[in-house]
PDB file of C-alpha atoms in Angstrom:
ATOM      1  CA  UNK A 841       0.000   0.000   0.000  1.00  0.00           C
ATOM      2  CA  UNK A 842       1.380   3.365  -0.915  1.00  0.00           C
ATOM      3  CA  UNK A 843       1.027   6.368   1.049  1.00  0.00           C
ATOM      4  CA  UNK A 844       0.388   9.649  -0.537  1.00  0.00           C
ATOM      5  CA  UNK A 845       1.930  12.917   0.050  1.00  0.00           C
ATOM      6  CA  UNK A 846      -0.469  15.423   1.882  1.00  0.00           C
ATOM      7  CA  UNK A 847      -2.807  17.037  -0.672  1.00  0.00           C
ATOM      8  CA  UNK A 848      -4.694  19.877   0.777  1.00  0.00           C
ATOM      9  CA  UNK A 849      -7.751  18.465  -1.186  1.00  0.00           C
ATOM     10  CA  UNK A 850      -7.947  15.627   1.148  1.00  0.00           C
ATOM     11  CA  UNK A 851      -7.547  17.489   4.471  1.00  0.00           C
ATOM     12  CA  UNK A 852      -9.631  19.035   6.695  1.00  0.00           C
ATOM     13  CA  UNK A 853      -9.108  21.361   9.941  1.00  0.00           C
ATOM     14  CA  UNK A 854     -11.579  21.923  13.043  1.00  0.00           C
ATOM     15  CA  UNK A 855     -10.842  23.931  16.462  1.00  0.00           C
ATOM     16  CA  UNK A 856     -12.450  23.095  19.345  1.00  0.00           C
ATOM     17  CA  UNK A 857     -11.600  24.323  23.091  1.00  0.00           C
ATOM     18  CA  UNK A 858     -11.429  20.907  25.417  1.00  0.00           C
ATOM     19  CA  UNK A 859     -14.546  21.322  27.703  1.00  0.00           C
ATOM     20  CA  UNK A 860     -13.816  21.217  31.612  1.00  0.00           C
ATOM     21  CA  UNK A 861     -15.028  17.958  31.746  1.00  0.00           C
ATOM     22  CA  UNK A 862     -11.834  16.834  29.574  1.00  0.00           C
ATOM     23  CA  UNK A 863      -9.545  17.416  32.150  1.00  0.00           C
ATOM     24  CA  UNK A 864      -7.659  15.285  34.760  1.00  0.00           C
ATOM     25  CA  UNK A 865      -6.972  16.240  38.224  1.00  0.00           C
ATOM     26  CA  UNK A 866      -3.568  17.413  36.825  1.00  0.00           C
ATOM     27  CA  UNK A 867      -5.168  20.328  34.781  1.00  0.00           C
ATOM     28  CA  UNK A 868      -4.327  17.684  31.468  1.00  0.00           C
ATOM     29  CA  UNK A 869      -6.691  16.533  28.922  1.00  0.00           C
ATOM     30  CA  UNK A 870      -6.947  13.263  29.479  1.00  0.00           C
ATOM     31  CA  UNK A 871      -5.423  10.707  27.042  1.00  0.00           C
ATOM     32  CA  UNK A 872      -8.712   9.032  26.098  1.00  0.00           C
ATOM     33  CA  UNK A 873     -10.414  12.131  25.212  1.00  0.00           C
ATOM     34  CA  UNK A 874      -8.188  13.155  22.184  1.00  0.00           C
ATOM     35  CA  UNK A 875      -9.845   9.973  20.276  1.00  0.00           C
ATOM     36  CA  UNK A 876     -13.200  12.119  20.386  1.00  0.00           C
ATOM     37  CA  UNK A 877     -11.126  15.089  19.031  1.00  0.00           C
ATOM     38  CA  UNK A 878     -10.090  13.032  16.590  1.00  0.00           C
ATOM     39  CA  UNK A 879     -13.412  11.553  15.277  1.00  0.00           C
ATOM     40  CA  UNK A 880     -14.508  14.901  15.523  1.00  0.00           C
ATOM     41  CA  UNK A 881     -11.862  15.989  12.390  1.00  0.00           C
ATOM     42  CA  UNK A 882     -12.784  12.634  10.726  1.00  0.00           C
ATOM     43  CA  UNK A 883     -16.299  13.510  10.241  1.00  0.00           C
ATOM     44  CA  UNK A 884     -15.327  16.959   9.313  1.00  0.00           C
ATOM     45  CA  UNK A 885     -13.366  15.629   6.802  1.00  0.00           C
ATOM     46  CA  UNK A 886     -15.477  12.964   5.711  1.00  0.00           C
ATOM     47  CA  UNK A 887     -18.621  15.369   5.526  1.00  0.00           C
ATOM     48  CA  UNK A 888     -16.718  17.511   3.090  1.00  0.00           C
ATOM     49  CA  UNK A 889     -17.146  14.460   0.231  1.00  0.00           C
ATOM     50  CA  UNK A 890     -20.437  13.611   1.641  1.00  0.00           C
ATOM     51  CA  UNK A 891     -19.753  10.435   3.021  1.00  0.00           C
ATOM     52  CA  UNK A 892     -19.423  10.424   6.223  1.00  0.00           C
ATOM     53  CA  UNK A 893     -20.990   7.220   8.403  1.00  0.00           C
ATOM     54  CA  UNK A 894     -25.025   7.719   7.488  1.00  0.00           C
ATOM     55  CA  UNK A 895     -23.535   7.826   3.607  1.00  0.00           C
ATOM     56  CA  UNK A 896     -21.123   4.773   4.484  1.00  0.00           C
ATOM     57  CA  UNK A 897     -24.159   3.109   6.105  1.00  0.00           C
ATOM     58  CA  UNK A 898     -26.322   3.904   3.057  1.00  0.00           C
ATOM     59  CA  UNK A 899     -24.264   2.984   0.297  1.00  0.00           C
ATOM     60  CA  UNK A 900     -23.972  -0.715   1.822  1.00  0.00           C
ATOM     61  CA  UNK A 901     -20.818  -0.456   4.103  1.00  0.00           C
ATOM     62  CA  UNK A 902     -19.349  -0.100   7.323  1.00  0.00           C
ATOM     63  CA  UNK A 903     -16.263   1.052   7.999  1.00  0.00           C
ATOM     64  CA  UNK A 904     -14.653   0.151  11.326  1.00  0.00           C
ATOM     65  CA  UNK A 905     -11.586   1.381  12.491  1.00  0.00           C
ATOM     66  CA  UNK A 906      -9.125  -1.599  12.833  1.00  0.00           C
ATOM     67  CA  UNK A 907      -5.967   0.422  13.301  1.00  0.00           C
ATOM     68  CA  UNK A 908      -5.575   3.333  15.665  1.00  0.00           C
ATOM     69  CA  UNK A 909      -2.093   5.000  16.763  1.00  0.00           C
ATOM     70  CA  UNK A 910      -1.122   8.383  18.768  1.00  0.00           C
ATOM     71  CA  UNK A 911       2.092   9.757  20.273  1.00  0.00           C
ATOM     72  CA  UNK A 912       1.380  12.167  22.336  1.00  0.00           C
ATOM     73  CA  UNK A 913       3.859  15.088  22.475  1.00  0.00           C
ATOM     74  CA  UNK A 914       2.783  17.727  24.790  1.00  0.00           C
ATOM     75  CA  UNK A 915       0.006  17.683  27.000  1.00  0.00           C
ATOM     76  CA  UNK A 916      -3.237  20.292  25.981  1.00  0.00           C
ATOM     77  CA  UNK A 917      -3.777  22.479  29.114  1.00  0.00           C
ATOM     78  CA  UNK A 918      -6.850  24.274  30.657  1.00  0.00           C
ATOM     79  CA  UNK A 919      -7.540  26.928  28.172  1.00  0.00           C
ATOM     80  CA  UNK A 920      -5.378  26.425  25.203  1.00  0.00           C
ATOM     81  CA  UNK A 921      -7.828  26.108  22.016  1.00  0.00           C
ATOM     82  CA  UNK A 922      -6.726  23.196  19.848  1.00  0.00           C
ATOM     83  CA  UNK A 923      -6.699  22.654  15.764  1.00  0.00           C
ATOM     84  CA  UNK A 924      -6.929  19.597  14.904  1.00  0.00           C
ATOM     85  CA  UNK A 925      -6.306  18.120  11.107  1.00  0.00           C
ATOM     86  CA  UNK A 926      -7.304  15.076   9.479  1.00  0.00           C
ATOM     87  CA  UNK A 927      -5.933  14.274   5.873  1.00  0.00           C
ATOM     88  CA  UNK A 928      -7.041  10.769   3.959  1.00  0.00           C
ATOM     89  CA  UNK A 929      -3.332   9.164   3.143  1.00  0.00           C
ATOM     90  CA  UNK A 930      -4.384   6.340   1.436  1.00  0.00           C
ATOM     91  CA  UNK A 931      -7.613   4.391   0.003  1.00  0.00           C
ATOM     92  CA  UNK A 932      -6.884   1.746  -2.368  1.00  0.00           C
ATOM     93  CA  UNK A 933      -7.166  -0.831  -0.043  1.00  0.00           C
ATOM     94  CA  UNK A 934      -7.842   0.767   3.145  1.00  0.00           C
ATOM     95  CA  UNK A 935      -8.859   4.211   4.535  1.00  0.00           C
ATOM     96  CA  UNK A 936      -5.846   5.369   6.524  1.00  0.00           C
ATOM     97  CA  UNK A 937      -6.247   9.060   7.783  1.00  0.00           C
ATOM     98  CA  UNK A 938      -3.749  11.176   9.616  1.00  0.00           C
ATOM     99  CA  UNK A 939      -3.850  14.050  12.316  1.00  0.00           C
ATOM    100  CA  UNK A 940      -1.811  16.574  14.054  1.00  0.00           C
ATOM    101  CA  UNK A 941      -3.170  18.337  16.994  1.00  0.00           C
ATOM    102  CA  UNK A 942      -1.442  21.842  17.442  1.00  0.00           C
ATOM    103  CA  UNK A 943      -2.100  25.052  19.926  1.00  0.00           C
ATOM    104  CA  UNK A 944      -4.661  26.962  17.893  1.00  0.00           C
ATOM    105  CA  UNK A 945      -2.273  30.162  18.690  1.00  0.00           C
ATOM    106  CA  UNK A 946       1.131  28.841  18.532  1.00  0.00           C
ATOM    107  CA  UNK A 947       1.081  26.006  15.928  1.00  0.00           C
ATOM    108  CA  UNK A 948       2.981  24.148  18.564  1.00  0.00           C
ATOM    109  CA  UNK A 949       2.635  20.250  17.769  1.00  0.00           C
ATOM    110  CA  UNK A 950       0.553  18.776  20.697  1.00  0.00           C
ATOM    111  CA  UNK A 951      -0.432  15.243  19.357  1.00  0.00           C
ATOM    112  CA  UNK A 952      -0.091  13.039  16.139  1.00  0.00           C
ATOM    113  CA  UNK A 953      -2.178  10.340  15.400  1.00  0.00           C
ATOM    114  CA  UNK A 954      -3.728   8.024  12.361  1.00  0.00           C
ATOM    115  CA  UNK A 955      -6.800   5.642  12.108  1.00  0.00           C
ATOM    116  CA  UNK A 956      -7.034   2.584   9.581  1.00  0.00           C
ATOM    117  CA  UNK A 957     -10.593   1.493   8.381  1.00  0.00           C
ATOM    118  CA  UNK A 958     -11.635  -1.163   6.229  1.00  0.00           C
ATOM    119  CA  UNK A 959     -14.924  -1.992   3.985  1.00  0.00           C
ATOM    120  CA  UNK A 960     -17.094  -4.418   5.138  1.00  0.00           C
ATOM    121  CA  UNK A 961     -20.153  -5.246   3.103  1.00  0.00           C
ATOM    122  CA  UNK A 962     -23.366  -4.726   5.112  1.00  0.00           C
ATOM    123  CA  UNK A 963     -25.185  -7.213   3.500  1.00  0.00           C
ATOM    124  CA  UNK A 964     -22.794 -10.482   3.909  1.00  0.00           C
ATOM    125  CA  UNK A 965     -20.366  -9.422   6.788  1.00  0.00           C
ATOM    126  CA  UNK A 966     -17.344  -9.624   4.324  1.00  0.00           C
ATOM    127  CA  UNK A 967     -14.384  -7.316   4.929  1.00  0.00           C
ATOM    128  CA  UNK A 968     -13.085  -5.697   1.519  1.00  0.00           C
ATOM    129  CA  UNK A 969      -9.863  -6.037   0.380  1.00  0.00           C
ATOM    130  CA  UNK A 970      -9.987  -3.481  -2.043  1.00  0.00           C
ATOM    131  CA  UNK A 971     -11.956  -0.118  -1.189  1.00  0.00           C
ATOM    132  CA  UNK A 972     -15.531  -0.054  -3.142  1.00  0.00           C
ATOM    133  CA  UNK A 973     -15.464   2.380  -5.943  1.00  0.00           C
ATOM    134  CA  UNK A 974     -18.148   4.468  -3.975  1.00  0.00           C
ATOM    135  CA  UNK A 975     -15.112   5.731  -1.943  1.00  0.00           C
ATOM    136  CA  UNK A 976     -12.985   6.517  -4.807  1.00  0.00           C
ATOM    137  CA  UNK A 977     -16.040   8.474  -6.478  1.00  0.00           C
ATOM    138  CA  UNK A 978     -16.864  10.305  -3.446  1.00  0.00           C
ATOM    139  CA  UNK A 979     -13.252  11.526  -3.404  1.00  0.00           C
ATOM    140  CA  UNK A 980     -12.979  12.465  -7.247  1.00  0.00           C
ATOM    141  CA  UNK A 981     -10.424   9.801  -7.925  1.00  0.00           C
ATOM    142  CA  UNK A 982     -10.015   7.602 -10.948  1.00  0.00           C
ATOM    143  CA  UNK A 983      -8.506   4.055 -10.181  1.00  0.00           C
TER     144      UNK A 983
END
């Protein structure tokens, strides 16, 4: 599987301030709330070639994540507002998306993180081992 180089066509940006309700008693967002940030950019992005999850659902496929990695740089603090960007690397055989969460003021990298999905047919159950063409329409790529 290839990866692509970033193409701003395929990327998508959201800022959000973590809510107090984010935060460990060490004035942190905790670790497990950054996967919400980051599904948060996903269907941003996803939205943007109108397919996010009701379109998945509706053209006859799920798309679970299988795959999910972060490293964790700096910690987001009480107050800071965050940007967070999801860009589509890949979706020949897979849908593999990265992110970067930076300060929203400093551009100072915070977090980086990707997600793999995979096709699975509705209908039988059957994971895809090629992406359907719906996703390669949606996207405005030719195979």
């Amino acid at each position: 599987m290839t990866e692509r180089a970033a193409d701003d066509r395929f990327s998508h940006a959201i800022e959000l301030t973590p809510a107090f309700h984010d935060f460990d008693p060490m004035n942190v967002v905790w670790h497990g709330h950054y996967l919400k940030y980051l599904e948060l950019a996903r269907c941003a992005l996803l939205q943007r070639f109108d397919y996010d999850y009701p379109q998945m659902r509706d053209s006859g496929y799920f798309w679970p994540i299988v795959d999910l990695r972060s490293k964790y740089i700096r910690p987001a603090t009480w107050g800071r507002a965050l940007e967070v960007r999801a860009t589509i690397v890949e979706w020949e055989n897979r849908l593999k998306i990265d992110y970067l969460i930076r300060d929203a003021v400093s551009g100072e990298r915070m977090t980086r993180a990707h997600t793999i999905q995979v096709a699975v047919e509705i209908a039988s159950g059957q994971m895809q081992y090629v992406c359907p063409r719906v996703l390669w329409d949606r996207l405005g790529i030719s195979p």
